[in-house]
Coordinates of C-alpha atoms and ligand atoms in Angstrom, one line a residue:
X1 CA -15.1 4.2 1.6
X2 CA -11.6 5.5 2.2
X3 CA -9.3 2.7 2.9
X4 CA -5.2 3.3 4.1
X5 CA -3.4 0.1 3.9
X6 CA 0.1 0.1 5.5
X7 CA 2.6 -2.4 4.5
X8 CA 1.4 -2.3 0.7
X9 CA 4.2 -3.1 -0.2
X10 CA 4.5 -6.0 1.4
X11 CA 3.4 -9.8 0.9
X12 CA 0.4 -9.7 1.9
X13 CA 0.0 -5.7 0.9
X14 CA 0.3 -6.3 -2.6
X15 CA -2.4 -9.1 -2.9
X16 CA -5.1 -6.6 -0.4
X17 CA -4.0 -3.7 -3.3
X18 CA -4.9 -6.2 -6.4
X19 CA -8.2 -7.0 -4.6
X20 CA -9.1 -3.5 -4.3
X21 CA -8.1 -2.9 -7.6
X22 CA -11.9 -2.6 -8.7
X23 CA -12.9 -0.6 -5.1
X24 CA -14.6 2.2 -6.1
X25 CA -13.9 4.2 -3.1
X26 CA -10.3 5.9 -2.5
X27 CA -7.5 3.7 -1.2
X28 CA -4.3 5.0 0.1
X29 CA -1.4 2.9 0.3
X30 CA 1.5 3.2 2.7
X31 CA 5.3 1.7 2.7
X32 CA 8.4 1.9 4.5
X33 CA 10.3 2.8 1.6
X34 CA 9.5 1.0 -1.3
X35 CA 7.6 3.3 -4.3
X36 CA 7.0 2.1 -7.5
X37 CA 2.7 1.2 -8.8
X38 CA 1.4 -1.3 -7.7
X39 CA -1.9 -2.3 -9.5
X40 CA -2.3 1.4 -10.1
X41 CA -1.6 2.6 -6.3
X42 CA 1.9 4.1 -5.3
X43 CA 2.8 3.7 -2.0
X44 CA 3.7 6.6 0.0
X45 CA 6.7 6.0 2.0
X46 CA 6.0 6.2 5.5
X47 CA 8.4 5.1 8.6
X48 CA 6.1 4.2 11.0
X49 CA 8.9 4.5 13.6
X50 CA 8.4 8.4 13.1
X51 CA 5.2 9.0 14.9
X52 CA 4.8 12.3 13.8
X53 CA 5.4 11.6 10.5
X54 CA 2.5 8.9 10.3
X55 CA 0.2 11.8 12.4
X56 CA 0.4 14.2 9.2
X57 CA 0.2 11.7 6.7
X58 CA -2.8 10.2 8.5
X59 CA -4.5 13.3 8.7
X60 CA -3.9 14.0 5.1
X61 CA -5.8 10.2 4.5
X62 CA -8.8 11.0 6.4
X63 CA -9.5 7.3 6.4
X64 CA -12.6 5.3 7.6
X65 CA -10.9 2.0 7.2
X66 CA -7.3 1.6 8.1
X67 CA -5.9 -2.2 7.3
X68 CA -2.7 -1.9 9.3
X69 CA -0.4 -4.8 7.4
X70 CA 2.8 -3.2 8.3
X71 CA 5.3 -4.8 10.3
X72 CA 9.2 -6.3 11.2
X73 CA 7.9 -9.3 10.2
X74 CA 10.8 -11.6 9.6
X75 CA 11.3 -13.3 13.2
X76 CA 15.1 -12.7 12.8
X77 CA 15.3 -9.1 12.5
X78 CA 13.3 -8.5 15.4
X79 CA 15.7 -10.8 17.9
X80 CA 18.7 -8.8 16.4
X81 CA 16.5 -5.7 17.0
X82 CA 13.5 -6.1 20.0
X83 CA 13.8 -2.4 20.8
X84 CA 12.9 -1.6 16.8
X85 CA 10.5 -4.0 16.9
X86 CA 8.6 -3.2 19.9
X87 CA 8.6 0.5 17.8
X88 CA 7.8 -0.6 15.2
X89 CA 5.4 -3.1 15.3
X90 CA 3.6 -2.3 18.8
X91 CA 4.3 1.5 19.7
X92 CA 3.5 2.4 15.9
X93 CA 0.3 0.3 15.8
X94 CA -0.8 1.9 19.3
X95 CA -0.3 5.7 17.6
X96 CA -2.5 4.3 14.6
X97 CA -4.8 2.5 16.6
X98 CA -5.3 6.1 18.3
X99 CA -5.3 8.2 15.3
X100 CA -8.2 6.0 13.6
X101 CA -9.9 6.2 16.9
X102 CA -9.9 10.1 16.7
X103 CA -11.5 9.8 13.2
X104 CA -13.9 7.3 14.0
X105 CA -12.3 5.1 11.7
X106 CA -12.4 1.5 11.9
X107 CA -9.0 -0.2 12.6
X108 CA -8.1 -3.9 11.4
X109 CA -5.0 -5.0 12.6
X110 CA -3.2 -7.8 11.2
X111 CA -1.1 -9.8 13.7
X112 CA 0.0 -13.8 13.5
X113 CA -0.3 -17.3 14.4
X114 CA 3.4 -16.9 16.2
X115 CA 1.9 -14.9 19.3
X116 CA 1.1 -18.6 20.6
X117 CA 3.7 -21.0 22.6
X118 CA 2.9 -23.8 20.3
X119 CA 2.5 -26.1 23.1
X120 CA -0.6 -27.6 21.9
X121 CA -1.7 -26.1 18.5
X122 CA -5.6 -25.3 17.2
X123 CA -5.3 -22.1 19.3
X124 CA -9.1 -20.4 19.8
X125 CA -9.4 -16.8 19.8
X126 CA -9.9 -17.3 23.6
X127 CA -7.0 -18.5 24.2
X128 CA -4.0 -16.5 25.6
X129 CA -1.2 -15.5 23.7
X130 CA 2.2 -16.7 25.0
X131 CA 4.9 -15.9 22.5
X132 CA 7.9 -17.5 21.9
X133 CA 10.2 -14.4 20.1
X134 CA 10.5 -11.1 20.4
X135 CA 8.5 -10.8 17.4
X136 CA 5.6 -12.8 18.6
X137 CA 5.8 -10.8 21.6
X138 CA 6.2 -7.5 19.8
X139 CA 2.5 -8.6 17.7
X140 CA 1.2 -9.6 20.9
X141 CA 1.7 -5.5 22.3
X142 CA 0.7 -4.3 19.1
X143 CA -2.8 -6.6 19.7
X144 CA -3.0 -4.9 22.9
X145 CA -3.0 -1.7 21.6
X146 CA -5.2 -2.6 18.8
X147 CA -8.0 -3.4 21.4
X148 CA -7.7 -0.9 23.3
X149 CA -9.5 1.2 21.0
X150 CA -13.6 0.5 20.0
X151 CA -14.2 -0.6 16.9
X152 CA -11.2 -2.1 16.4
X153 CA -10.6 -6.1 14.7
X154 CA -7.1 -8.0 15.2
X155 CA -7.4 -10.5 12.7
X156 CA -4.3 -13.2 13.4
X157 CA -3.6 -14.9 10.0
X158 CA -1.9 -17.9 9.9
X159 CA 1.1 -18.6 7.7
X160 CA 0.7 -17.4 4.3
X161 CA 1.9 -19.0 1.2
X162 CA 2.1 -17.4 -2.8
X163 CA 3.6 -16.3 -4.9
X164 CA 5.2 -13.0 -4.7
X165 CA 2.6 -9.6 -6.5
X166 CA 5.6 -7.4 -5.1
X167 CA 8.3 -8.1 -7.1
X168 CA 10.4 -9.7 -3.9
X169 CA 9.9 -13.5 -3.8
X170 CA 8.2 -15.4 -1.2
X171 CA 9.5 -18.2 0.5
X172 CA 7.2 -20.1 -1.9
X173 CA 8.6 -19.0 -4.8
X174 CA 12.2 -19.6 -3.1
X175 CA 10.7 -23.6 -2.8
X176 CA 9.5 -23.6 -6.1
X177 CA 12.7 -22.1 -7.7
X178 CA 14.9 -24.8 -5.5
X179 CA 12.9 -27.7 -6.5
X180 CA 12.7 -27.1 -10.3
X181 CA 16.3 -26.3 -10.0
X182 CA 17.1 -29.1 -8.3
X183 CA 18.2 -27.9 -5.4
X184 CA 17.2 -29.6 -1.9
X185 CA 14.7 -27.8 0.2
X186 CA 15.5 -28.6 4.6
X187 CA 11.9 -28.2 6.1
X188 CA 10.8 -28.8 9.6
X189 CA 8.8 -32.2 10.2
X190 CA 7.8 -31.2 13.4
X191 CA 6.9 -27.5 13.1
X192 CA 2.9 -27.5 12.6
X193 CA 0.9 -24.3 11.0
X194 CA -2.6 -24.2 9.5
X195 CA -1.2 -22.2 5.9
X196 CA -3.3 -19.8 4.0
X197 CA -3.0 -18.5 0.8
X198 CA -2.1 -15.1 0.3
X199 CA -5.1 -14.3 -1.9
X200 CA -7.7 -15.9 0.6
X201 CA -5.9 -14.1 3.7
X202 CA -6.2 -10.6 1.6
X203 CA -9.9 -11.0 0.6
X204 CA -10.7 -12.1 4.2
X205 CA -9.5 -8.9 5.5
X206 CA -11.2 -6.5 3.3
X207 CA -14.6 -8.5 4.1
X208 CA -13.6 -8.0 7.6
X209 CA -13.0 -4.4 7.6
X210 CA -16.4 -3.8 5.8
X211 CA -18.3 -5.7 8.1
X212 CA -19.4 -4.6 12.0
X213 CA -17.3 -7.7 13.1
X214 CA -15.1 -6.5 16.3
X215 CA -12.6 -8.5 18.5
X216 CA -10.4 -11.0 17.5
X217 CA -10.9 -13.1 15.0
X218 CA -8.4 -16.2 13.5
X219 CA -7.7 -16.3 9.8
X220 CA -6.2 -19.7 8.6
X221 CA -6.4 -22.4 6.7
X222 CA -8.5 -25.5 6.7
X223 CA -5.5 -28.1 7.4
X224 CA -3.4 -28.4 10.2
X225 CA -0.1 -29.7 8.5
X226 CA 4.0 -29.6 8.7
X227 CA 6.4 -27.6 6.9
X228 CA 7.7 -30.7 5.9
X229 CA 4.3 -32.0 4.2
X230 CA 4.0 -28.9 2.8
X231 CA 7.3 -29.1 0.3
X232 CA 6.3 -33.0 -0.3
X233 CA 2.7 -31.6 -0.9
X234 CA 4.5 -28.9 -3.3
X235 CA 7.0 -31.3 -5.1
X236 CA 3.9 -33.8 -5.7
X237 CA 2.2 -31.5 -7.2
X238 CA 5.3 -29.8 -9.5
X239 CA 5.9 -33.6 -10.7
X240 CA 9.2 -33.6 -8.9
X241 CA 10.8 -35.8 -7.1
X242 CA 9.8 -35.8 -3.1
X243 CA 13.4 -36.5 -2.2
X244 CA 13.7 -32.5 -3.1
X245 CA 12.3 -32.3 0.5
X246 CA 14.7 -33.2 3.2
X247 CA 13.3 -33.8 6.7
X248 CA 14.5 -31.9 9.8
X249 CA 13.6 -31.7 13.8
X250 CA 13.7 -28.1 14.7
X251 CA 16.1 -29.2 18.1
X252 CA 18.4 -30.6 15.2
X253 CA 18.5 -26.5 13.8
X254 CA 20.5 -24.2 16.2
X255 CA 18.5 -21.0 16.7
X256 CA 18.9 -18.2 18.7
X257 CA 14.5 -18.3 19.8
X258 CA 12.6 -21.7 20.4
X259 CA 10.5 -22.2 17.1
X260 CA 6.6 -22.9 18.0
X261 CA 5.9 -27.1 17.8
X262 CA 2.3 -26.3 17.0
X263 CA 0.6 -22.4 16.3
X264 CA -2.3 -24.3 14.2
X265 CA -5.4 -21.7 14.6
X266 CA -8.8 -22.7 15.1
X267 CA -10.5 -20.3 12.5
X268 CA -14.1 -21.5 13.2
X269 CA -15.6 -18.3 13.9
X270 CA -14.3 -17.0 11.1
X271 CA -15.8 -19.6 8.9
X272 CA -19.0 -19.5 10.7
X273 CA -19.3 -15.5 9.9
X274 CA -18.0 -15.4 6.6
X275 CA -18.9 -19.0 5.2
X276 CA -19.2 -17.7 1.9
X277 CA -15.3 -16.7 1.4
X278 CA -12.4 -19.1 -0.2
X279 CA -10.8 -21.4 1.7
X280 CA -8.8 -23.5 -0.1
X281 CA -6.5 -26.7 1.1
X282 CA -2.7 -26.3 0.0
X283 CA -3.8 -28.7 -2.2
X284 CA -6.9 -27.2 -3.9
X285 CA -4.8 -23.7 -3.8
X286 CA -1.5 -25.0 -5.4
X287 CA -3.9 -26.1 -8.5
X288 CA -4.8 -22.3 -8.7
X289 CA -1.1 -20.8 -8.0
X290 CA 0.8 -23.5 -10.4
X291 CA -1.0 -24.8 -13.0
X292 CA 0.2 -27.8 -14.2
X293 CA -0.6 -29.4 -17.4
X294 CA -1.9 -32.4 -17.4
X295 CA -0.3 -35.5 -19.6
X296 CA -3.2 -36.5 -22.1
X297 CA -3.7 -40.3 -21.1
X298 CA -3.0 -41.6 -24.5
X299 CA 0.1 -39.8 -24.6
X300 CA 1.1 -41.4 -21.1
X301 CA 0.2 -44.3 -21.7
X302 CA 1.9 -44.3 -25.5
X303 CA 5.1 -46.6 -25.6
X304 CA 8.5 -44.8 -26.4
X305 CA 9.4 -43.9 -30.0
X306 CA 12.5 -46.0 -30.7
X307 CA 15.5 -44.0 -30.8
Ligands
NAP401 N1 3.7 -13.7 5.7 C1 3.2 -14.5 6.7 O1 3.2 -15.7 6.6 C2 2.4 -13.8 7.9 C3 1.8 -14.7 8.8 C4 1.2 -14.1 9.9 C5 1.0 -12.8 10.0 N2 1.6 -11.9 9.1 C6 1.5 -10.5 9.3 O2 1.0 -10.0 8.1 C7 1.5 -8.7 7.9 C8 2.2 -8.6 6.5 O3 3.2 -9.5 6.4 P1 4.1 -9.7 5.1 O4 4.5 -11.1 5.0 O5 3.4 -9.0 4.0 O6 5.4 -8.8 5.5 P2 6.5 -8.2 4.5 O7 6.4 -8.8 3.2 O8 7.8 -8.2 5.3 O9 6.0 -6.7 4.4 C9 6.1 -5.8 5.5 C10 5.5 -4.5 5.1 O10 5.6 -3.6 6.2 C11 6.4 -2.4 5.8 N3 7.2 -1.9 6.9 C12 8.1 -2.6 7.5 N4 8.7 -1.8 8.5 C13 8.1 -0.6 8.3 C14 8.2 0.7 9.0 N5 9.2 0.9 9.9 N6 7.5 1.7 8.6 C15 6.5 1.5 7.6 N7 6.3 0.3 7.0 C16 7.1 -0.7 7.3 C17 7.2 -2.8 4.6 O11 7.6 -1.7 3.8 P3 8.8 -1.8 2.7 O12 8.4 -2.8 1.7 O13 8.9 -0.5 2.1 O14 10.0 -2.3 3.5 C18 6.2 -3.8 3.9 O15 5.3 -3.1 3.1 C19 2.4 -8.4 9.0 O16 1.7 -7.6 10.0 C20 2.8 -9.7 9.6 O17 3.1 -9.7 11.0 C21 2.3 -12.5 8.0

């Protein structure tokens, strides 16, 4: 199986490229700009922006998968820039969408928890998208597109958390780095997601593109839980203190878009058809992505050597 994943570079790119490190088949791998290996895969840099620039290098892929990860995907770059967006992360994904089409290629496109309002949280894939920034509403078009061809899957994944495979850090690591530094970490108490680790999230969608699945399916986490909880959860667990973690309401953070209360997803189906996959709590995951060492009981228990 020939598999192009754009956005390789990426987050979420560089954990689908270490899961296919062992795919027998040929993978191609797509940036924006970035180069460099990546578990023995080096991205071709490819503006997706340039629509005949991603024709001839599709045609030169000849893929039968295509995992489009590529995106704007930071919330604030695409209020500075909706026009860029709209090119970049719905006209681009129609001109994919179309070019897998042609090929008989399936298309899995990757979109987000933040096409939802947030009003009530637990979204279903039933339920209809109602974005709150021009980046929600840019993913939303790009689902659109997506669908509009047969065959195709828009997975929405919910917020991701891990550490960085790409060399860039992750707002995880960012957390991690503050808290063993010492440095206070502002998170929202009232901003609710349903987080999945990066490595769950990438295996999900290569199980997805290999199987006959088609429509729209929600990727996310077990919990439904608050920023806020999350750094408390993360402290705990890094045997710092949770004062690290300062408390904030998201009307007390000026911001040019309304942040979502609640884009918890509902990832039933999901579960239901792939039962078999990972699916870890932030809990059961952070034991995987920070080891701690565990204090022997005799030692913890041991009074102090006198000084
Ligand atoms: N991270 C999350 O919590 C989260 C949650 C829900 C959904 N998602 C979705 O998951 C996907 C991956 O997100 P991520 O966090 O991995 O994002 P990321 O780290 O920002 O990576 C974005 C990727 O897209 C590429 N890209 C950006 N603009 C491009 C352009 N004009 N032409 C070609 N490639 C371009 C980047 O290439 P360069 O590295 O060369 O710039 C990079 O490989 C996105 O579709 C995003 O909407 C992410």
């Amino acid at each position: 199986m020939r598999i192009l994943i754009t956005g390789a570079s990426g987050q979420l790119g560089g954990y689908l490229l270490r899961a296919l490190r062992d795919h027998g088949g040929e993978v191609v791998a797509w940036s924006r700009s970035r180069a460099g290996e990546l578990f023995g895969r080096v991205p071709h840099p490819i503006d997706l922006a340039d629509a005949r620039a991603v024709e001839a290098a599709f045609d030169e892929a000849r893929p039968e998968v295509v995992i489009h990860a590529a995106a704007m995907a930071r919330v604030s770059d695409c209020h500075a820039d909706p026009e860029k967006a709209h090119r970049v992360n719905a006209a681009a994904t129609a001109t994919l969408a179309g070019l897998a089409a042609r090929r008989g290629a399936r298309f899995v496109y990757v979109s987000t928890d933040l096409v939802f309002g947030g009003d009530r949280g637990r979204y279903a894939e039933a339920d209809a998208p109602s974005p709150l920034s021009e980046y929600g509403r840019s993913k939303a078009a790009g689902e659109v597109a997506a669908l509009a061809v047969p065959r195709a899957v828009v997975a929405r994944v919910s917020l991701l958390y891990g550490p960085s495979l790409v060399g860039r850090p992750t707002f995880f690591d960012e957390q991690v780095a503050a808290l063993r530094g010492g440095r206070p970490v502002t998170l929202f108490a009232d901003e609710h997601r349903s987080p999945l680790d990066l490595a769950s999230a990438a295996v999900a969608l290569l199980e997805l593109a290999k199987s006959g699945f088609v429509g729209v399916l929600h990727v996310g986490g077990p919990e439904r839980i608050s920023r806020l909880e999350m750094g408390q959860r993360l402290a705990e667990h890094l045997g710092l203190a949770r004062e690290g973690i300062v408390a904030m309401r998201r009307d007390e953070a000026p911001a040019p878009e309304p942040r979502p209360r609640d884009v918890s997803l509902d990832s039933s189906r999901w579960r239901h058809a792939f039962p078999t996959l990972s699916w870890p709590t932030y809990g059961e995951a952070l034991l995987i992505l920070c080891p701690v060492t565990p204090v022997p009981p005799s030692a913890a228990s041991a009074p102090a050597a006198p000084s």
